[in-house]
PDB file of C-alpha atoms in Angstrom:
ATOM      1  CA  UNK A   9       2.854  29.898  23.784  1.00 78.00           C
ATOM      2  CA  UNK A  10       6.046  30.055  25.683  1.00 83.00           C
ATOM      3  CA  UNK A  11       9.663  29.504  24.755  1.00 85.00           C
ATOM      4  CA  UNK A  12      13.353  30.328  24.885  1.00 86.00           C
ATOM      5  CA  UNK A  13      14.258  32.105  21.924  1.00 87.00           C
ATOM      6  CA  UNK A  14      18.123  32.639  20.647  1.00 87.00           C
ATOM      7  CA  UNK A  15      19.334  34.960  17.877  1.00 88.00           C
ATOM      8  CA  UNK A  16      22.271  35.308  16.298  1.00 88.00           C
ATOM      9  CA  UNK A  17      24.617  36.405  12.850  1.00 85.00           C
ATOM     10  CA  UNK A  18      24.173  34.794   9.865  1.00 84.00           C
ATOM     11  CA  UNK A  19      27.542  32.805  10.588  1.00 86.00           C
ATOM     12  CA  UNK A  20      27.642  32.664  14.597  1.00 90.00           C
ATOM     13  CA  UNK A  21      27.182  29.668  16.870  1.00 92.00           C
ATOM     14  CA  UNK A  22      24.047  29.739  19.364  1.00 93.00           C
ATOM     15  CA  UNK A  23      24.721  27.621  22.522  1.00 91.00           C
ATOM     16  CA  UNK A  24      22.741  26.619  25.522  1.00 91.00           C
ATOM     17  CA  UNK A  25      25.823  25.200  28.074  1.00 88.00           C
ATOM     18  CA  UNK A  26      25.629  22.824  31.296  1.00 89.00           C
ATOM     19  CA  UNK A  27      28.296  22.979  33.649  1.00 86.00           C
ATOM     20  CA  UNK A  28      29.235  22.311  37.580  1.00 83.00           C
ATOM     21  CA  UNK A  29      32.003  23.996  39.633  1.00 83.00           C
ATOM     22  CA  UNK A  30      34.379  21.187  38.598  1.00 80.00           C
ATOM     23  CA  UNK A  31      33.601  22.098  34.633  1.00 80.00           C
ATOM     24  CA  UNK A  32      32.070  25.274  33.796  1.00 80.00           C
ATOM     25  CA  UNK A  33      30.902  23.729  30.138  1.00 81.00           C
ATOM     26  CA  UNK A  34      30.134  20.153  30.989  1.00 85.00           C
ATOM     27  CA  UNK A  35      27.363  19.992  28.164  1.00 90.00           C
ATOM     28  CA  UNK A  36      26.123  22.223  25.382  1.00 91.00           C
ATOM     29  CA  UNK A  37      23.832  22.203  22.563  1.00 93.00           C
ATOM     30  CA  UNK A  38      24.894  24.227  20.109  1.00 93.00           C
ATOM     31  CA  UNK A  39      23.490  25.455  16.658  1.00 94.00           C
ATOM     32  CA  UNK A  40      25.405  26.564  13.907  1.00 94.00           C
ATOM     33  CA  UNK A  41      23.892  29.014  11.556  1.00 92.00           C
ATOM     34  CA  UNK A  42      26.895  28.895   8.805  1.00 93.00           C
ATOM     35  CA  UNK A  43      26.009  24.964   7.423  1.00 94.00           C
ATOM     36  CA  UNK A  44      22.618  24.119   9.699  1.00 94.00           C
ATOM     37  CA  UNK A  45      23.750  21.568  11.774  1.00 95.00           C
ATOM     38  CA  UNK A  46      22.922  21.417  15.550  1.00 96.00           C
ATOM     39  CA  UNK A  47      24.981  19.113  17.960  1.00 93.00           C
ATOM     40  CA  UNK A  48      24.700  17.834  21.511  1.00 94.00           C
ATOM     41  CA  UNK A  49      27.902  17.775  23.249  1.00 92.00           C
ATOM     42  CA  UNK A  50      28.853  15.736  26.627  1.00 89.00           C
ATOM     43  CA  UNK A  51      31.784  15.939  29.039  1.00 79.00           C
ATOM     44  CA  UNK A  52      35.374  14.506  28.680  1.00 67.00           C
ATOM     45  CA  UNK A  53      36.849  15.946  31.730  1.00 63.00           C
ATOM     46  CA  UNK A  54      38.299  18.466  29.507  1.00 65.00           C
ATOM     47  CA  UNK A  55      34.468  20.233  28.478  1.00 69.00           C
ATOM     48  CA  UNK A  56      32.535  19.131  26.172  1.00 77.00           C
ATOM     49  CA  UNK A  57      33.316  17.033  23.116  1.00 86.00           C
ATOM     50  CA  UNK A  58      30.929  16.617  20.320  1.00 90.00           C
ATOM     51  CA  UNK A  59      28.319  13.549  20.803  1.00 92.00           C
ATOM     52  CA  UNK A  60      25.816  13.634  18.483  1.00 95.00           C
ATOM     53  CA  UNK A  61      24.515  16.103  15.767  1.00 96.00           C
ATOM     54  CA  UNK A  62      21.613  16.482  13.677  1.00 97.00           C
ATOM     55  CA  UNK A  63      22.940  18.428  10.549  1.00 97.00           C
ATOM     56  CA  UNK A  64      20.655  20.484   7.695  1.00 95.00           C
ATOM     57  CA  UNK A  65      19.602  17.664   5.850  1.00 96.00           C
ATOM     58  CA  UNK A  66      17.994  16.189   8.899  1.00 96.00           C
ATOM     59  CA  UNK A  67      20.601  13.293   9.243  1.00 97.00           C
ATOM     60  CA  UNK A  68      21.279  12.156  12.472  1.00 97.00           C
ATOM     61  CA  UNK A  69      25.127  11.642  13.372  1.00 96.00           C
ATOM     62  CA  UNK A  70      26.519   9.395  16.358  1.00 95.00           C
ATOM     63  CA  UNK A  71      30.225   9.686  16.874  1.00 92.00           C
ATOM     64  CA  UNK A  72      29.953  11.486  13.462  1.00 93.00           C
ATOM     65  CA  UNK A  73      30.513  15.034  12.751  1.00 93.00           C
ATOM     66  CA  UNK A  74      29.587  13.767   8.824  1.00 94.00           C
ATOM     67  CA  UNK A  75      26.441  11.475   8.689  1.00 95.00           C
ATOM     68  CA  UNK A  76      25.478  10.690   5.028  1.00 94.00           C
ATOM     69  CA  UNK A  77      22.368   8.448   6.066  1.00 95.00           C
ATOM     70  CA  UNK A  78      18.998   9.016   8.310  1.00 95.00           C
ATOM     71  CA  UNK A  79      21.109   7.525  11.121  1.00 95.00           C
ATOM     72  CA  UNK A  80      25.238   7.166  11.188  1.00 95.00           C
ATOM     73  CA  UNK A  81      26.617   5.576  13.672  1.00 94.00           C
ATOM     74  CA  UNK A  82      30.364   5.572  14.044  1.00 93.00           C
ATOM     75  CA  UNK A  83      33.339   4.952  16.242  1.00 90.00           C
ATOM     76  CA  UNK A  84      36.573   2.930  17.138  1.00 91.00           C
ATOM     77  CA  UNK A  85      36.896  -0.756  18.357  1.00 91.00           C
ATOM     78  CA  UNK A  86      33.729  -2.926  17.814  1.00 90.00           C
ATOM     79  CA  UNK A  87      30.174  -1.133  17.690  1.00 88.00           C
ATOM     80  CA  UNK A  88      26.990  -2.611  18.950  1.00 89.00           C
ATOM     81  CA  UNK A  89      23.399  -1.405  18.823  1.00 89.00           C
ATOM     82  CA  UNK A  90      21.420  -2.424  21.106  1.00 90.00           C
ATOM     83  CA  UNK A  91      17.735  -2.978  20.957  1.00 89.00           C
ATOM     84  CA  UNK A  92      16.039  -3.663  24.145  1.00 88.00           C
ATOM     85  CA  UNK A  93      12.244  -5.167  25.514  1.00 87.00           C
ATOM     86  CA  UNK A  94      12.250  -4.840  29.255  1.00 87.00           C
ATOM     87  CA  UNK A  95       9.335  -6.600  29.953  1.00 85.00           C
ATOM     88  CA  UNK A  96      10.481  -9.975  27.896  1.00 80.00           C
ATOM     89  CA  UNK A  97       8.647  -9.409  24.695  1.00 86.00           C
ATOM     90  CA  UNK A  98       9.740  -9.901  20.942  1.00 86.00           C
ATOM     91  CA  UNK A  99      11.998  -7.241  19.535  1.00 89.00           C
ATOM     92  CA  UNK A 100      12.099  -6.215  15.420  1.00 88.00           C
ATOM     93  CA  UNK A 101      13.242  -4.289  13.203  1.00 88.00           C
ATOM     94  CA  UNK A 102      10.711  -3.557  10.390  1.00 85.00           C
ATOM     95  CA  UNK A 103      11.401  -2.484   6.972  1.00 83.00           C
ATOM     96  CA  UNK A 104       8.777  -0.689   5.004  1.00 80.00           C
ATOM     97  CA  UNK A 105       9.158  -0.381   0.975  1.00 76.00           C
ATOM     98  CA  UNK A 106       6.520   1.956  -0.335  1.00 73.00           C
ATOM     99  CA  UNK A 107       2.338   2.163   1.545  1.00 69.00           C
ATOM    100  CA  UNK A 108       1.836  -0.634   3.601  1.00 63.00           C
ATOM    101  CA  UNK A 109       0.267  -2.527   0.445  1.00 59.00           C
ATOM    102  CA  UNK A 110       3.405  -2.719  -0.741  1.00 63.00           C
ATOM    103  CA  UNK A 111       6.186  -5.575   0.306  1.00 70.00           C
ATOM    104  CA  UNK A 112       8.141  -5.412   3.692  1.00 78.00           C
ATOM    105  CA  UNK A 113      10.262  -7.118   5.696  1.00 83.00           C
ATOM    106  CA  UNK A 114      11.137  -8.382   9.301  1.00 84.00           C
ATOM    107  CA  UNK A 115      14.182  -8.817  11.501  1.00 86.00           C
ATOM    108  CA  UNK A 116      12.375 -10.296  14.712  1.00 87.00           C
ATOM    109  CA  UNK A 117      13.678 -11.372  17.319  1.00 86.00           C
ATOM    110  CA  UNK A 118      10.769 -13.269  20.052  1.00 80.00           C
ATOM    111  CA  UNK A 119      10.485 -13.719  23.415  1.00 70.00           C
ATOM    112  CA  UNK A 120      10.055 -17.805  22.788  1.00 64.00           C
ATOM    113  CA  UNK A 121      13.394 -19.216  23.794  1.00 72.00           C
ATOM    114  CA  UNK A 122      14.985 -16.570  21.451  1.00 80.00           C
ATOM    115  CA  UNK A 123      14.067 -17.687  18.238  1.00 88.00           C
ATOM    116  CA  UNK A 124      15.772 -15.436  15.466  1.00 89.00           C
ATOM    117  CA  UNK A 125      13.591 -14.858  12.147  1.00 88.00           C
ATOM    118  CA  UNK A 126      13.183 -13.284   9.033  1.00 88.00           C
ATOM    119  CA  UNK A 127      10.103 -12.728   8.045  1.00 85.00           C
ATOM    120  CA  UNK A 128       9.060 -11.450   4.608  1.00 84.00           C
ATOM    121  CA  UNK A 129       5.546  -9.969   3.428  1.00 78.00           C
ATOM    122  CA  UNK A 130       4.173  -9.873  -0.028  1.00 72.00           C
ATOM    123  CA  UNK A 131       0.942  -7.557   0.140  1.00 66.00           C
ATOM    124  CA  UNK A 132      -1.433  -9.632   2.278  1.00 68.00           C
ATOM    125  CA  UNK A 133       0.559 -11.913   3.861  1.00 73.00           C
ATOM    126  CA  UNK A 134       3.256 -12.868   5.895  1.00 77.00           C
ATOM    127  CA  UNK A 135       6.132 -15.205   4.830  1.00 80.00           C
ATOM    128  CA  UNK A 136       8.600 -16.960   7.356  1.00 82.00           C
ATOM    129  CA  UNK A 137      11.778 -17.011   5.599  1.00 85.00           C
ATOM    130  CA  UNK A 138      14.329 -17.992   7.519  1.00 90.00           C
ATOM    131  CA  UNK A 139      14.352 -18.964  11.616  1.00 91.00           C
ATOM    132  CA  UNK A 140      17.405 -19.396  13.756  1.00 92.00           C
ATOM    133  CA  UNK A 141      16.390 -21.596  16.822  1.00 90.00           C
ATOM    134  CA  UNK A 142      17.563 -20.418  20.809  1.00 88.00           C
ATOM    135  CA  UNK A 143      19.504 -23.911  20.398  1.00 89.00           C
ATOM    136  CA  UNK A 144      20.859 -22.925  16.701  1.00 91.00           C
ATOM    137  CA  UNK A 145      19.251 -25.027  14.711  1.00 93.00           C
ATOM    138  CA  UNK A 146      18.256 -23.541  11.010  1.00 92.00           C
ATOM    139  CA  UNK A 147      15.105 -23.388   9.788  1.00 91.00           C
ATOM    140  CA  UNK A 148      14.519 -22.406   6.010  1.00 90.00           C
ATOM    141  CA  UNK A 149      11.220 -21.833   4.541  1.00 83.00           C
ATOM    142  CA  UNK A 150       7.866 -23.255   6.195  1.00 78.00           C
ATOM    143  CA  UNK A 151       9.162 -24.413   9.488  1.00 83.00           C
ATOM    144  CA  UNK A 152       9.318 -22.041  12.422  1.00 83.00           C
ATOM    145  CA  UNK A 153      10.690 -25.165  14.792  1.00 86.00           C
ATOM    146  CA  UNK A 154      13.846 -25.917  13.460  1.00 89.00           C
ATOM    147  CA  UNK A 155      14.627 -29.752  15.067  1.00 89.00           C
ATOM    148  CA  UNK A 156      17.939 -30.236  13.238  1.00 89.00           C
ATOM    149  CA  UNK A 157      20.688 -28.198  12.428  1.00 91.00           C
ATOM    150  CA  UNK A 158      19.614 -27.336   9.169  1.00 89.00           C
ATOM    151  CA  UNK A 159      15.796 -27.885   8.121  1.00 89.00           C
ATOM    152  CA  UNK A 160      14.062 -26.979   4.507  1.00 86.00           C
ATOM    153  CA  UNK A 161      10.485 -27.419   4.333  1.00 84.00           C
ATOM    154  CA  UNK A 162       8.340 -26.113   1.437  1.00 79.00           C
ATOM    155  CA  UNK A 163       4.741 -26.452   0.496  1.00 72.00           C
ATOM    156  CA  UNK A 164       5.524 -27.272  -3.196  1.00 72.00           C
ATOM    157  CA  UNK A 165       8.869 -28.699  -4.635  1.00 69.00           C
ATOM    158  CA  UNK A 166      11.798 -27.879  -2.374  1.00 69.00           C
ATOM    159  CA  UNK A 167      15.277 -27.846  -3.692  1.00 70.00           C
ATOM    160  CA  UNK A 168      18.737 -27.096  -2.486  1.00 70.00           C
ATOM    161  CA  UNK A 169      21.289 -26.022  -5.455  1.00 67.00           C
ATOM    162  CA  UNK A 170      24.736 -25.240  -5.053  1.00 61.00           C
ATOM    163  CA  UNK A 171      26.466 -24.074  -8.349  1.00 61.00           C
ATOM    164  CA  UNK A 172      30.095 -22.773  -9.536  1.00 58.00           C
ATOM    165  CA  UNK A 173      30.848 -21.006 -12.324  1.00 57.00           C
ATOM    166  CA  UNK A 174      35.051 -20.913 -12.314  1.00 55.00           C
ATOM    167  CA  UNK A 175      35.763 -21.413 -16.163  1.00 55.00           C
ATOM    168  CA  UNK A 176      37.180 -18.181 -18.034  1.00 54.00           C
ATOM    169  CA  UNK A 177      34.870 -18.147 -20.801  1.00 56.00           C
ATOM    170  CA  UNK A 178      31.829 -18.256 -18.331  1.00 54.00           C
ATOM    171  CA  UNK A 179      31.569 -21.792 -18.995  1.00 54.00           C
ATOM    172  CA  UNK A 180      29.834 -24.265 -16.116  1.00 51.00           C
ATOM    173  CA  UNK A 181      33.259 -26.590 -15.119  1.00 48.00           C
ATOM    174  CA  UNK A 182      31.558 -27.364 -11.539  1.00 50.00           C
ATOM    175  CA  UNK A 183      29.259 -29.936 -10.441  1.00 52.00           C
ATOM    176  CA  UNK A 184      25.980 -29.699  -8.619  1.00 51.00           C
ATOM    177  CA  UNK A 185      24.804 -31.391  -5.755  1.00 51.00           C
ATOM    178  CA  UNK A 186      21.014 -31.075  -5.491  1.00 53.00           C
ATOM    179  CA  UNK A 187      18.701 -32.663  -2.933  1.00 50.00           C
ATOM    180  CA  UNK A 188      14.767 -32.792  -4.180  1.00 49.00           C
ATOM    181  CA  UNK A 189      12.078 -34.062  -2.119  1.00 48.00           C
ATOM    182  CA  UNK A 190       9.105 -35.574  -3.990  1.00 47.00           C
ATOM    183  CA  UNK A 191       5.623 -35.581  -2.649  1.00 47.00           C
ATOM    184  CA  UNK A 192       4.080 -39.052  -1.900  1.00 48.00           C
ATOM    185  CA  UNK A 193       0.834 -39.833  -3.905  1.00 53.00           C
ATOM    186  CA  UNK A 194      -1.571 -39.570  -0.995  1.00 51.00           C
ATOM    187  CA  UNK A 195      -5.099 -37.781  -2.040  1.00 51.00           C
ATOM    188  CA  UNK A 196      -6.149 -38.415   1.163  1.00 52.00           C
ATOM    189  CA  UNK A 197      -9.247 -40.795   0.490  1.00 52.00           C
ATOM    190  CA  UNK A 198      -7.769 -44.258  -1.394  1.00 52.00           C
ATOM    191  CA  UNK A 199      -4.392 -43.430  -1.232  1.00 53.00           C
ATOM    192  CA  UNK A 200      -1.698 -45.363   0.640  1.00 58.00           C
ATOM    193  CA  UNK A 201       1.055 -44.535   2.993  1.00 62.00           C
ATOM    194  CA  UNK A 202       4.560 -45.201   2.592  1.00 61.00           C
ATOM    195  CA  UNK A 203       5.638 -48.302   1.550  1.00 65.00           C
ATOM    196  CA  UNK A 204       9.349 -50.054   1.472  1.00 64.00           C
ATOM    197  CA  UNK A 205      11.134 -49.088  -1.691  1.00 62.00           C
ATOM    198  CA  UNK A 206       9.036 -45.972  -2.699  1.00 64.00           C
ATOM    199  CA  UNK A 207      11.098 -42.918  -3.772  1.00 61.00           C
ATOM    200  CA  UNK A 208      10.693 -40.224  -1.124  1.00 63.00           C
ATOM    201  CA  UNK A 209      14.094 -37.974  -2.107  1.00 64.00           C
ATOM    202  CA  UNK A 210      17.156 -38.337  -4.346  1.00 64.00           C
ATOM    203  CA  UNK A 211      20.711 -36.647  -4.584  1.00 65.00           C
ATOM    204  CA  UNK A 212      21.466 -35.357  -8.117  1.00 62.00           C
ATOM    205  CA  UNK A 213      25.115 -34.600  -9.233  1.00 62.00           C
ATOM    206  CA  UNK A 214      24.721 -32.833 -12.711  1.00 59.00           C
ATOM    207  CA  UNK A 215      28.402 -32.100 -14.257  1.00 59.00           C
ATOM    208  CA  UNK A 216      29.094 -31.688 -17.828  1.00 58.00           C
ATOM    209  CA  UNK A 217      25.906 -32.292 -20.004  1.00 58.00           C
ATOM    210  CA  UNK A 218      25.359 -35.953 -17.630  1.00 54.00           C
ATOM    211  CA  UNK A 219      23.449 -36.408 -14.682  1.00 53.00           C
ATOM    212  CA  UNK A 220      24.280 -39.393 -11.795  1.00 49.00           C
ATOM    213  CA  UNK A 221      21.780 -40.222  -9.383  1.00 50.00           C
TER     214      UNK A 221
END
């Protein structure tokens, strides 16, 4: 094996410097051996300033000298981080709790018409939580093609609830608006399909100890 070694003091900086005949230190990489940190430096016309540094703990810093997380990324004015497929396919970001047996999560981003989602996975199986449509329509729960601007759909009971708590002693003074869609009796073999009059939904209001439907 081959390499470049560099030794220094106990408290010395080791650098490896880039430069040009316009600026003699245009870019260095310099380790410190006091604290353990390494950074990469870059040009600002005036040699080079501090871009990114990796320090003992392993945390990566960008536009930090201080990163207190696996990656820090700071700086002035609005930040963006961008995430990029080049050749038009879906994009995530994947958290992992644990082995792979254990629960995760999804940020995805895919290349249909960019449809947002959040997608959640309990040991086996994927869950669709929540899907923003490329036209902006909401999708919450079973429905991955959102047609209005907000749609719920649930294999089992689905219910919205909204709910206030503003009383000092803790006390519920709010009301409750709660939309509940109720399955139609339909076994599939002697059942019957919707008829005039039957009860497909209702809005609740539920205020102090008294329902109104």
């Amino acid at each position: 094996n081959a390499g470049i070694h560099l030794l220094g003091g106990s408290s010395s900086n080791l650098d490896i410097r880039f430069g040009d005949s316009d600026d003699a230190t245009a870019g260095i990489i310099r380790f410190n051996s006091t604290d353990g940190y390494m950074y990469f430096g870059t040009s600002d016309d005036n040699g080079a300033v501090e871009a990114m540094r990796i320090d003992s703990a392993g945390n990566v810093g960008i536009g930090t000298s201080d990163p207190d997380s696996h990656l820090d990324i700071s700086g002035s004015g609005a930040q963006r981080l961008t995430i990029q497929s080049t050749d038009n396919d879906s994009v995530d970001i994947y958290l992992q709790r644990g082995s792979t047996t254990d629960g995760h999560g999804d940020f995805s981003l895919n290349n249909d018409s960019g449809v947002f989602k959040i997608i959640g996975h309990a040991s086996s199986a994927d869950t669709n939580a929540l899907t923003i449509s490329g036209a902006g329509n909401l999708g919450i729960g079973g429905t991955t093609s959102p047609n209005h601007l907000i749609d719920v759909e649930s294999g089992s009971y689905a219910t919205i609830r909204a709910f206030c708590t503003i009383a000092p002693n803790g006390s519920r003074t709010g009301g409750m608006l709660r939309l509940g869609l109720h399955q139609h009796n339909d076994t599939g073999s002697g059942g019957s399909d919707t008829q005039d009059g039957d009860v497909l939904g209702k809005i609740l209001f539920e205020g102090q100890g008294t329902d109104y439907t």
